[in-house]
Amino acid sequence: MLAEDFIRQEAFINGCWVYSHDKKTFPVTNPATGVLLSEVACCDVKELAFAIKSAQAAQHLWSQKTAYERADTLLEIYYKLIERQDPLAKLLTQEQGKPLAEAKGEILFAASFFRWFAEEARRSYGEVIPTTKTDCRYITVKKPIGVCAAITPWNFPIGMLARKIAPALAAGCSIIVKPAEQTPLTALAFAQIIDDLKIMPGLVNIVTTDAETAPIIGEKLCVSPEIRLISFTGSTNVGKGLYRHSAENVKKLALELGGNAPFLVFEDADIPIAVQGLINSRFRNAGQTCVSANRIFVHQTIHDAFVETLVTAIKQQLKLGNGLEAGITMGPLIDQQAVEKVKSLVEDALQKGATLASDKKVFNSATGLFYPPIVLTGITPAMKIHDEEIFGPVISIIEFSNEEAVIAQANDTQSGLAAYAYTKDIKRISRLSDQLEYGMVGINYSALSTAEIPFGGVKESGLGREGGRQGLEEYQEIQYLCLGV
Ligand code: NAP
């Protein structure tokens, strides 16, 4: 099958392909070329109400399936994703812009959650707790939390979707997903798999909307008592709003929010390994990832050698262009707003005394959404780029001389998602693990995310964990059973 075969216009609710009641649509375009890919249904609260009703009915039936039956369904989805990896990757590149190899990696990443949670579903044990009395037994069982909702971002359109749908289904929950305005097509291609496998109607619903309608859908999900969990990945501000709206009916929230990752390179680091780790972390998805290295602290004794190696490696490795073309390793940013944000952070830093240590080749394109990879040195706290999540292909370097002070600087943020450090000193590694206030820490390694690990942050980076054993527990409630004997 071809990528084009998966391009849809309708949302997917109760196992049916539906338009919005008023036939309203929104355009989805290729950020590399500006070509219109599809006009997609802009659902509102009417379609959402239908989705909630359908998900409730499916929830009732699905929760009665055995863990074995649920695991079988997850494995069927896993194999279908593997079978369709090529056309789905092409579609993902077309709507999101990332290079084809990265898009393929994301499809396999998404598939891996279905395999992992199929296996976890079968090992989700309760407990028998020793009693203080002879006439009863204390037992706990894990039950599905109920109907769930997921709101997902554009940067990993199917990775984030899979990280929520797979554990929900494994736990025995139905789910309603609202994908981002820019990238609903991969989500709908996933729905095509659900449809083709004839999976229970209402179990997985994809409700597509534009950005104007998203807050209305978000608030409705928060205040609807039928929805027992909202899992959101996106910006910290939107996450805080959902948290506020959900207080009314004490709804459980799982929040994966923004990051501001420090990347510490100590004087004993292996420079080529640290440079490669930084390139992989900062330039994957053109820097538009929440765990991307954002503030790069380099020890003053190796600063110049590090910058030189980095600038050379960028020249050799990064080729900007349309992600569908061979040899391209970095695509466009998602939209004009993203380009303007990166531009203004860089201009502010340069005006306040930062140095451009790399070339900045202008890249002309039909959309104007390409921003070249660059390195800035001499970053100070007076510059906006020092504290903000860049979300673009810019490396901003800060020199340091003292371990204690740099750890304090690394922790001096309300974000707490991921941190990285490069050093060979085992005692220092132990100190870093103790002192870094982050949900995830990479030591001499920058590729953190897989299905097997508990992904998530502390402070304002979120609540809960996705993936790992813990990822299933987000979708479960514990019931204690006191059994008289
Ligand atoms: P965003 O604006 O918060 O959008 C994310 C999702 O929320 C989209 O589906 C969006 O829909 C929807 N949305 C927007 N406003 C809403 C509202 N008021 N109520 C309900 N839903 C609403 O975030 P983004 O700019 O697309 O994504 C980038 C952010 O996500 C970055 O800060 C990044 O760090 C974070 N992120 C975090 C993780 C993690 O795991 N921690 C992973 C990836 C990204 P529309 O598209 O229709 O507006």
Coordinates of C-alpha atoms and ligand atoms in Angstrom, one line a residue:
M1 CA 0.0 0.0 0.0
L2 CA 1.1 3.6 -0.6
A3 CA 1.1 6.5 1.9
E4 CA -1.6 8.1 -0.2
D5 CA -3.9 5.1 0.4
F6 CA -4.0 6.1 4.1
I7 CA -4.9 9.8 3.7
R8 CA -8.4 10.3 5.2
Q9 CA -10.7 13.3 5.7
E10 CA -13.0 11.9 8.3
A11 CA -12.6 11.4 12.1
F12 CA -13.0 7.8 13.4
I13 CA -15.7 7.3 16.0
N14 CA -17.5 4.1 17.1
G15 CA -15.7 2.2 14.4
C16 CA -17.1 4.6 11.7
W17 CA -15.5 7.3 9.5
V18 CA -17.5 10.5 10.2
Y19 CA -17.5 14.1 9.2
S20 CA -18.4 16.8 11.7
H21 CA -22.1 17.6 11.8
D22 CA -21.5 21.0 10.1
K23 CA -19.1 19.6 7.5
K24 CA -16.4 22.0 8.8
T25 CA -12.8 21.0 7.9
F26 CA -9.3 22.2 8.4
P27 CA -6.3 21.9 6.0
V28 CA -3.2 19.7 6.7
T29 CA -0.2 20.7 4.6
N30 CA 3.3 19.4 4.1
P31 CA 5.7 21.8 6.0
A32 CA 8.5 21.1 3.5
T33 CA 6.6 21.9 0.3
G34 CA 3.4 23.7 1.4
V35 CA 1.3 21.1 -0.6
L36 CA -2.2 20.5 0.8
L37 CA -2.4 16.8 1.9
S38 CA -6.0 16.7 3.1
E39 CA -8.9 18.7 4.5
V40 CA -9.8 16.9 7.7
A41 CA -13.1 16.9 9.7
C42 CA -13.1 19.6 12.4
C43 CA -15.1 17.8 15.2
D44 CA -16.8 19.7 18.0
V45 CA -18.6 18.8 21.2
K46 CA -21.4 17.0 19.3
E47 CA -18.9 14.5 17.8
L48 CA -17.1 14.3 21.2
A49 CA -20.4 13.4 22.9
F50 CA -20.9 10.6 20.4
A51 CA -17.3 9.4 21.0
I52 CA -17.8 9.4 24.8
K53 CA -21.0 7.4 24.5
S54 CA -19.3 4.9 22.2
A55 CA -16.3 4.6 24.4
Q56 CA -18.4 4.0 27.4
A57 CA -20.2 1.1 25.7
A58 CA -16.9 -0.4 24.4
Q59 CA -15.3 0.1 27.9
H60 CA -18.0 -2.1 29.4
L61 CA -17.4 -5.0 27.0
W62 CA -13.6 -4.6 26.7
S63 CA -13.1 -4.7 30.5
Q64 CA -14.7 -8.1 30.6
K65 CA -12.1 -9.6 28.2
T66 CA -9.3 -11.6 29.7
A67 CA -5.7 -10.3 29.8
Y68 CA -4.9 -12.9 27.2
E69 CA -7.5 -11.7 24.8
R70 CA -6.4 -8.0 25.3
A71 CA -2.8 -9.0 24.7
D72 CA -3.7 -10.8 21.5
T73 CA -5.4 -7.6 20.1
L74 CA -2.4 -5.5 21.0
L75 CA -0.1 -7.9 19.2
E76 CA -2.3 -7.8 16.1
I77 CA -1.9 -4.0 16.1
Y78 CA 1.9 -4.4 16.6
Y79 CA 2.2 -6.7 13.6
K80 CA 0.1 -4.4 11.4
L81 CA 2.2 -1.4 12.3
I82 CA 5.3 -3.4 11.3
E83 CA 3.7 -4.5 8.1
R84 CA 2.7 -0.9 7.2
Q85 CA 5.9 0.8 8.4
D86 CA 7.0 2.1 5.0
P87 CA 3.8 3.9 3.9
L88 CA 3.1 5.1 7.4
A89 CA 6.6 6.6 7.6
K90 CA 6.2 8.3 4.3
L91 CA 2.9 9.8 5.5
L92 CA 4.5 10.9 8.7
T93 CA 7.3 12.7 6.9
Q94 CA 4.8 14.4 4.6
E95 CA 2.6 15.9 7.4
Q96 CA 5.3 16.5 10.0
G97 CA 8.5 17.1 8.1
K98 CA 11.0 14.8 9.8
P99 CA 13.4 12.8 7.6
L100 CA 12.1 9.4 6.4
A101 CA 14.6 7.4 8.5
E102 CA 13.4 9.2 11.6
A103 CA 9.8 8.7 10.6
K104 CA 10.4 5.0 10.2
G105 CA 12.1 4.9 13.6
E106 CA 9.0 6.6 15.1
I107 CA 6.7 3.9 13.5
L108 CA 8.8 1.2 15.0
F109 CA 8.9 3.0 18.3
A110 CA 5.1 3.3 18.3
A111 CA 4.8 -0.4 17.4
S112 CA 7.1 -1.4 20.3
F113 CA 4.6 0.0 22.9
F114 CA 1.9 -2.5 21.6
R115 CA 4.3 -5.4 22.0
W116 CA 5.5 -4.2 25.4
F117 CA 2.1 -3.6 26.9
A118 CA 0.7 -6.9 25.4
E119 CA 3.3 -8.6 27.5
E120 CA 2.7 -6.4 30.5
A121 CA -1.1 -7.0 30.4
R122 CA -0.5 -10.6 31.2
R123 CA 1.7 -9.9 34.3
S124 CA -0.3 -7.2 36.0
Y125 CA -0.6 -8.9 39.4
G126 CA -2.6 -8.0 42.5
E127 CA -1.5 -9.0 46.0
V128 CA -2.5 -11.1 48.9
I129 CA -1.6 -9.2 52.0
P130 CA -0.8 -11.1 55.3
T131 CA -3.7 -10.4 57.8
T132 CA -3.8 -9.7 61.5
K133 CA -7.0 -11.8 61.8
T134 CA -7.8 -15.4 61.2
D135 CA -11.3 -14.9 59.8
C136 CA -10.5 -12.9 56.7
R137 CA -8.1 -12.4 53.8
Y138 CA -6.8 -9.1 52.3
I139 CA -6.5 -9.0 48.6
T140 CA -5.8 -6.3 46.0
V141 CA -6.8 -6.4 42.4
K142 CA -5.9 -4.0 39.6
K143 CA -8.9 -2.8 37.6
P144 CA -9.2 -0.6 34.5
I145 CA -9.6 3.1 35.4
G146 CA -12.4 3.5 32.9
V147 CA -12.9 5.6 29.7
C148 CA -9.7 7.5 29.0
A149 CA -8.9 10.5 26.8
A150 CA -5.5 11.4 25.2
I151 CA -4.4 14.8 23.8
T152 CA -1.3 14.4 21.7
P153 CA 1.3 16.9 20.1
W154 CA 2.6 17.2 16.6
N155 CA 6.2 16.4 17.2
F156 CA 5.8 12.6 17.6
P157 CA 2.3 12.2 16.1
I158 CA 2.2 8.4 16.3
G159 CA 4.8 7.8 19.0
M160 CA 2.8 9.8 21.6
L161 CA -0.4 8.3 20.5
A162 CA 0.9 4.7 20.9
R163 CA 2.4 5.5 24.3
K164 CA -1.2 6.2 25.5
I165 CA -3.4 3.9 23.5
A166 CA -1.3 0.7 24.1
P167 CA -1.4 0.9 27.9
A168 CA -5.1 2.0 27.9
L169 CA -6.1 -1.1 25.9
A170 CA -3.8 -3.4 27.9
A171 CA -5.4 -2.2 31.1
G172 CA -9.0 -2.8 29.8
C173 CA -9.8 0.8 29.0
S174 CA -11.4 2.4 25.9
I175 CA -9.9 5.7 24.7
I176 CA -10.7 8.9 22.8
V177 CA -7.7 10.6 21.2
K178 CA -7.5 14.2 20.0
P179 CA -4.4 14.6 17.8
A180 CA -2.7 17.9 17.0
E181 CA -4.1 20.1 14.3
Q182 CA -0.9 19.9 12.2
T183 CA -0.6 16.1 12.3
P184 CA -4.0 14.2 12.4
L185 CA -3.2 12.1 9.3
T186 CA -0.9 9.6 11.0
A187 CA -3.4 9.2 13.8
L188 CA -6.1 8.5 11.2
A189 CA -3.8 6.0 9.5
F190 CA -3.6 4.3 12.9
A191 CA -7.4 4.3 13.0
Q192 CA -7.4 2.6 9.7
I193 CA -5.5 -0.3 11.3
I194 CA -8.1 -0.5 14.1
D195 CA -10.8 -0.6 11.4
D196 CA -9.0 -3.2 9.2
L197 CA -8.5 -5.5 12.2
K198 CA -12.2 -5.1 13.0
I199 CA -11.4 -4.2 16.6
M200 CA -14.4 -3.5 18.8
P201 CA -16.2 -0.3 17.7
G202 CA -15.8 2.6 20.2
L203 CA -12.6 1.1 21.8
V204 CA -10.4 3.6 20.0
N205 CA -11.8 6.9 18.7
I206 CA -9.9 9.6 16.9
V207 CA -11.6 13.0 17.2
T208 CA -9.9 15.5 14.9
T209 CA -10.1 19.3 15.5
D210 CA -8.4 22.5 14.6
A211 CA -6.5 24.6 17.1
E212 CA -9.4 27.0 17.6
T213 CA -11.7 24.1 18.7
A214 CA -9.0 22.3 20.8
P215 CA -9.6 24.3 24.0
I216 CA -13.4 23.6 23.8
I217 CA -12.8 19.9 23.4
G218 CA -10.1 19.9 26.1
E219 CA -12.4 21.6 28.6
K220 CA -15.3 19.3 27.7
L221 CA -13.1 16.2 28.3
C222 CA -12.0 17.6 31.7
V223 CA -15.6 18.3 32.9
S224 CA -17.2 15.1 31.6
P225 CA -17.6 12.7 34.5
E226 CA -17.6 9.7 32.1
I227 CA -13.9 10.3 31.4
R228 CA -11.8 9.0 34.2
L229 CA -8.3 9.8 33.0
I230 CA -6.8 12.4 30.6
S231 CA -3.3 11.7 29.4
F232 CA -1.8 14.9 27.8
T233 CA 1.5 15.5 26.1
G234 CA 2.2 19.1 25.1
S235 CA 3.1 22.5 26.5
T236 CA 3.2 23.2 30.2
N237 CA 0.7 26.1 29.9
V238 CA -2.0 23.9 28.3
G239 CA -1.3 21.1 30.8
K240 CA -1.8 23.5 33.7
G241 CA -5.2 24.6 32.2
L242 CA -6.3 21.0 31.9
Y243 CA -5.3 20.4 35.5
R244 CA -7.4 23.3 36.6
H245 CA -10.5 22.2 34.7
S246 CA -10.1 18.7 36.0
A247 CA -10.2 19.7 39.6
E248 CA -14.0 20.0 39.6
N249 CA -14.6 16.2 39.3
V250 CA -11.2 15.1 40.7
K251 CA -10.2 13.5 37.4
K252 CA -6.9 11.7 37.2
L253 CA -4.4 13.4 34.9
A254 CA -1.2 12.1 33.3
L255 CA 0.9 15.1 32.1
E256 CA 4.0 15.0 29.9
L257 CA 4.9 18.6 29.6
G258 CA 7.8 20.8 28.5
G259 CA 11.5 20.3 29.2
N260 CA 14.6 22.5 29.5
A261 CA 17.3 19.8 29.6
P262 CA 20.8 20.6 30.8
F263 CA 23.7 18.8 29.1
L264 CA 26.8 18.9 31.2
V265 CA 30.2 18.2 29.6
F266 CA 32.9 17.8 32.3
E267 CA 36.7 18.2 31.8
D268 CA 37.2 14.4 31.7
A269 CA 34.5 13.7 29.1
D270 CA 35.2 11.8 25.9
I271 CA 34.7 14.8 23.5
P272 CA 33.7 12.9 20.3
I273 CA 31.2 10.8 22.3
A274 CA 29.7 13.9 24.0
V275 CA 29.5 15.8 20.6
Q276 CA 27.7 12.9 19.0
G277 CA 25.3 12.6 22.0
L278 CA 24.6 16.3 21.7
I279 CA 24.0 16.2 17.9
N280 CA 21.6 13.2 18.3
S281 CA 19.8 14.9 21.1
R282 CA 19.6 18.4 19.7
F283 CA 19.0 17.9 16.0
R284 CA 16.6 14.9 16.0
N285 CA 13.3 16.2 14.7
A286 CA 15.0 19.5 14.0
G287 CA 15.3 20.1 17.8
Q288 CA 11.6 19.8 18.3
T289 CA 11.6 17.2 21.1
C290 CA 10.8 17.7 24.8
V291 CA 14.0 15.8 26.0
S292 CA 16.3 17.7 23.6
A293 CA 19.5 19.1 25.2
N294 CA 18.6 22.7 25.7
R295 CA 21.3 24.3 27.9
I296 CA 24.8 23.1 27.1
F297 CA 27.3 23.6 29.9
V298 CA 30.9 22.9 28.8
H299 CA 33.9 22.9 31.2
Q300 CA 36.1 25.9 30.4
T301 CA 39.2 23.7 30.0
I302 CA 37.7 21.8 27.0
H303 CA 35.3 24.5 25.7
D304 CA 37.3 25.4 22.5
A305 CA 38.1 21.8 21.6
F306 CA 34.5 20.8 22.1
V307 CA 33.1 23.7 20.0
E308 CA 35.5 23.0 17.2
T309 CA 34.7 19.2 17.1
L310 CA 31.0 20.1 17.3
V311 CA 31.0 22.6 14.4
T312 CA 33.0 20.2 12.2
A313 CA 30.6 17.3 13.0
I314 CA 27.5 19.4 12.2
K315 CA 29.0 20.4 8.8
Q316 CA 29.7 16.7 8.0
Q317 CA 26.5 15.2 9.3
L318 CA 23.6 17.5 8.8
K319 CA 21.8 18.1 5.5
L320 CA 18.7 20.2 5.5
G321 CA 15.9 19.5 3.1
N322 CA 12.7 17.7 2.2
G323 CA 12.7 14.6 4.5
L324 CA 11.6 12.4 1.6
E325 CA 14.8 13.0 -0.4
A326 CA 17.7 10.7 0.0
G327 CA 20.5 11.9 2.3
I328 CA 18.5 14.5 4.2
T329 CA 19.0 14.4 7.9
M330 CA 17.0 17.4 9.0
G331 CA 13.6 18.7 7.9
P332 CA 11.7 21.9 8.4
L333 CA 10.2 23.3 11.6
I334 CA 6.5 22.6 12.0
D335 CA 5.1 26.1 11.2
Q336 CA 5.8 29.8 10.9
Q337 CA 5.2 30.4 14.6
A338 CA 8.0 27.9 15.5
V339 CA 10.4 29.6 13.0
E340 CA 9.6 33.0 14.5
K341 CA 10.2 31.8 18.0
V342 CA 13.6 30.3 17.2
K343 CA 14.6 33.4 15.2
S344 CA 13.7 35.8 18.1
L345 CA 15.6 33.7 20.7
V346 CA 18.7 33.7 18.4
E347 CA 18.5 37.5 17.6
D348 CA 18.1 38.3 21.3
A349 CA 21.2 36.2 22.2
L350 CA 23.3 37.8 19.4
Q351 CA 22.2 41.3 20.4
K352 CA 23.2 40.6 24.0
G353 CA 26.7 39.4 23.1
A354 CA 26.5 35.7 22.1
T355 CA 28.8 34.5 19.3
L356 CA 27.7 32.5 16.3
A357 CA 30.4 29.8 16.2
S358 CA 29.1 28.0 13.1
D359 CA 28.0 28.9 9.6
K360 CA 24.4 29.9 9.1
K361 CA 23.6 29.0 5.6
V362 CA 20.3 30.4 4.4
F363 CA 18.1 27.6 3.0
N364 CA 15.4 28.8 0.5
S365 CA 12.2 26.8 0.3
A366 CA 8.6 27.1 -0.8
T367 CA 7.4 27.3 2.8
G368 CA 10.2 29.2 4.5
L369 CA 10.0 26.8 7.4
F370 CA 13.6 25.6 7.3
Y371 CA 16.0 26.8 9.9
P372 CA 19.7 25.8 9.7
P373 CA 21.5 24.1 12.5
I374 CA 23.7 26.6 14.4
V375 CA 25.9 26.8 17.5
L376 CA 26.0 29.9 19.8
T377 CA 28.6 30.4 22.4
G378 CA 29.0 32.9 25.3
I379 CA 25.4 32.4 26.5
T380 CA 24.6 34.3 29.7
P381 CA 21.6 34.4 32.1
A382 CA 20.6 37.8 30.6
M383 CA 19.6 36.1 27.3
K384 CA 16.1 34.6 26.8
I385 CA 17.6 31.5 25.2
H386 CA 19.3 30.7 28.6
D387 CA 16.0 29.8 30.2
E388 CA 13.4 29.0 27.4
E389 CA 12.8 25.7 25.7
I390 CA 14.2 26.4 22.3
F391 CA 12.4 23.7 20.3
G392 CA 14.6 24.3 17.2
P393 CA 18.1 23.3 15.8
V394 CA 20.1 25.7 17.9
I395 CA 22.9 24.7 20.3
S396 CA 23.5 27.3 23.0
I397 CA 26.7 26.9 25.0
I398 CA 27.5 28.2 28.5
E399 CA 31.0 27.8 30.0
F400 CA 31.5 26.6 33.6
S401 CA 34.4 25.9 35.9
N402 CA 32.9 24.3 39.1
E403 CA 30.9 21.1 39.5
E404 CA 28.8 22.2 42.5
A405 CA 27.8 25.5 40.8
V406 CA 26.9 23.9 37.5
I407 CA 24.7 21.4 39.2
A408 CA 22.9 24.3 40.9
Q409 CA 22.6 26.0 37.5
A410 CA 21.3 22.8 35.9
N411 CA 18.6 22.6 38.6
D412 CA 17.7 26.3 38.4
T413 CA 14.5 25.8 36.4
Q414 CA 10.9 24.8 36.9
S415 CA 11.3 22.0 34.4
G416 CA 12.5 18.6 35.4
L417 CA 12.2 16.2 32.5
A418 CA 15.6 15.1 31.3
A419 CA 19.2 15.9 32.0
Y420 CA 22.5 14.6 30.5
A421 CA 26.1 14.5 31.7
Y422 CA 29.3 13.4 30.2
T423 CA 32.1 12.3 32.5
K424 CA 34.3 9.3 33.3
D425 CA 34.4 9.9 37.0
I426 CA 32.3 7.2 38.8
K427 CA 32.1 9.2 42.0
R428 CA 30.9 12.3 40.1
I429 CA 28.3 10.1 38.3
S430 CA 27.0 9.1 41.7
R431 CA 26.8 12.8 42.9
L432 CA 25.0 13.7 39.7
S433 CA 22.4 11.0 40.1
D434 CA 21.8 12.2 43.7
Q435 CA 21.6 15.9 43.0
L436 CA 20.1 16.4 39.5
E437 CA 16.4 17.1 40.0
Y438 CA 15.1 15.4 36.9
G439 CA 12.8 12.4 36.1
M440 CA 15.4 11.0 33.6
V441 CA 19.2 11.3 33.5
G442 CA 21.4 10.1 30.7
I443 CA 25.1 9.6 31.6
N444 CA 27.4 9.4 28.6
Y445 CA 24.2 8.5 26.6
S446 CA 21.5 10.7 25.1
A447 CA 18.9 8.4 23.6
L448 CA 16.6 7.9 26.6
S449 CA 13.2 6.9 25.3
T450 CA 12.1 3.2 24.8
A451 CA 8.9 1.3 25.6
E452 CA 10.5 -0.5 28.6
I453 CA 11.4 2.6 30.7
P454 CA 9.3 4.9 32.9
F455 CA 9.4 8.1 30.8
G456 CA 8.4 11.3 32.6
G457 CA 9.4 14.4 34.5
V458 CA 9.3 16.1 37.9
K459 CA 8.4 19.7 38.9
E460 CA 6.4 21.4 36.1
S461 CA 7.4 18.8 33.5
G462 CA 4.5 16.7 34.5
L463 CA 2.7 14.0 36.4
G464 CA 3.0 10.2 36.1
R465 CA 5.1 8.0 33.8
E466 CA 4.6 6.6 30.3
G467 CA 6.1 3.2 29.2
G468 CA 7.6 0.6 31.5
R469 CA 5.7 -1.3 34.2
Q470 CA 4.6 2.1 35.6
G471 CA 2.9 3.1 32.3
L472 CA 0.2 0.4 32.7
E473 CA -0.5 1.5 36.3
E474 CA -1.5 5.0 35.1
Y475 CA -4.6 3.3 33.5
Q476 CA -5.5 1.1 36.5
E477 CA -7.1 1.6 39.9
I478 CA -6.3 -0.7 42.8
Q479 CA -9.3 -2.3 44.5
Y480 CA -8.8 -3.8 48.0
L481 CA -11.0 -6.7 48.8
C482 CA -11.5 -7.8 52.4
L483 CA -12.7 -11.4 52.2
G484 CA -14.3 -13.1 55.2
V485 CA -13.6 -16.8 55.5
Ligands
NAP1 P1 0.4 22.3 22.7 O1 0.1 23.5 22.1 O2 0.2 22.2 24.2 O3 -0.4 21.2 21.9 C1 -0.5 19.8 22.3 C2 -1.9 19.3 22.1 O4 -2.8 20.0 22.9 C3 -2.4 19.5 20.7 O5 -3.2 18.4 20.3 C4 -3.2 20.7 20.8 O6 -4.2 20.8 19.8 C5 -3.8 20.5 22.1 N1 -4.3 21.7 22.8 C6 -3.8 23.0 22.6 N2 -4.5 23.8 23.4 C7 -5.4 23.1 24.1 C8 -6.3 23.3 25.1 N3 -6.5 24.6 25.6 N4 -7.1 22.3 25.6 C9 -6.9 21.1 25.2 N5 -6.0 20.8 24.2 C10 -5.2 21.7 23.7 O7 1.9 21.8 22.5 P2 2.8 21.8 21.2 O8 3.3 23.1 21.0 O9 2.0 21.2 20.1 O10 3.9 20.7 21.7 C11 5.1 21.1 22.1 C12 5.2 21.0 23.6 O11 5.0 19.6 24.0 C13 6.6 21.3 24.1 O12 6.6 22.1 25.3 C14 7.2 19.9 24.4 O13 8.3 20.0 25.4 C15 6.0 19.2 24.9 N6 6.2 17.8 24.7 C16 6.4 17.0 25.9 C17 6.6 15.7 25.8 C18 6.9 14.9 27.0 O14 6.8 13.7 26.9 N7 7.1 15.5 28.2 C19 6.7 15.1 24.5 C20 6.5 15.8 23.4 C21 6.2 17.2 23.5 P3 -4.1 21.7 18.5 O15 -2.9 21.2 17.8 O16 -5.3 21.5 17.8 O17 -3.9 23.1 19.0

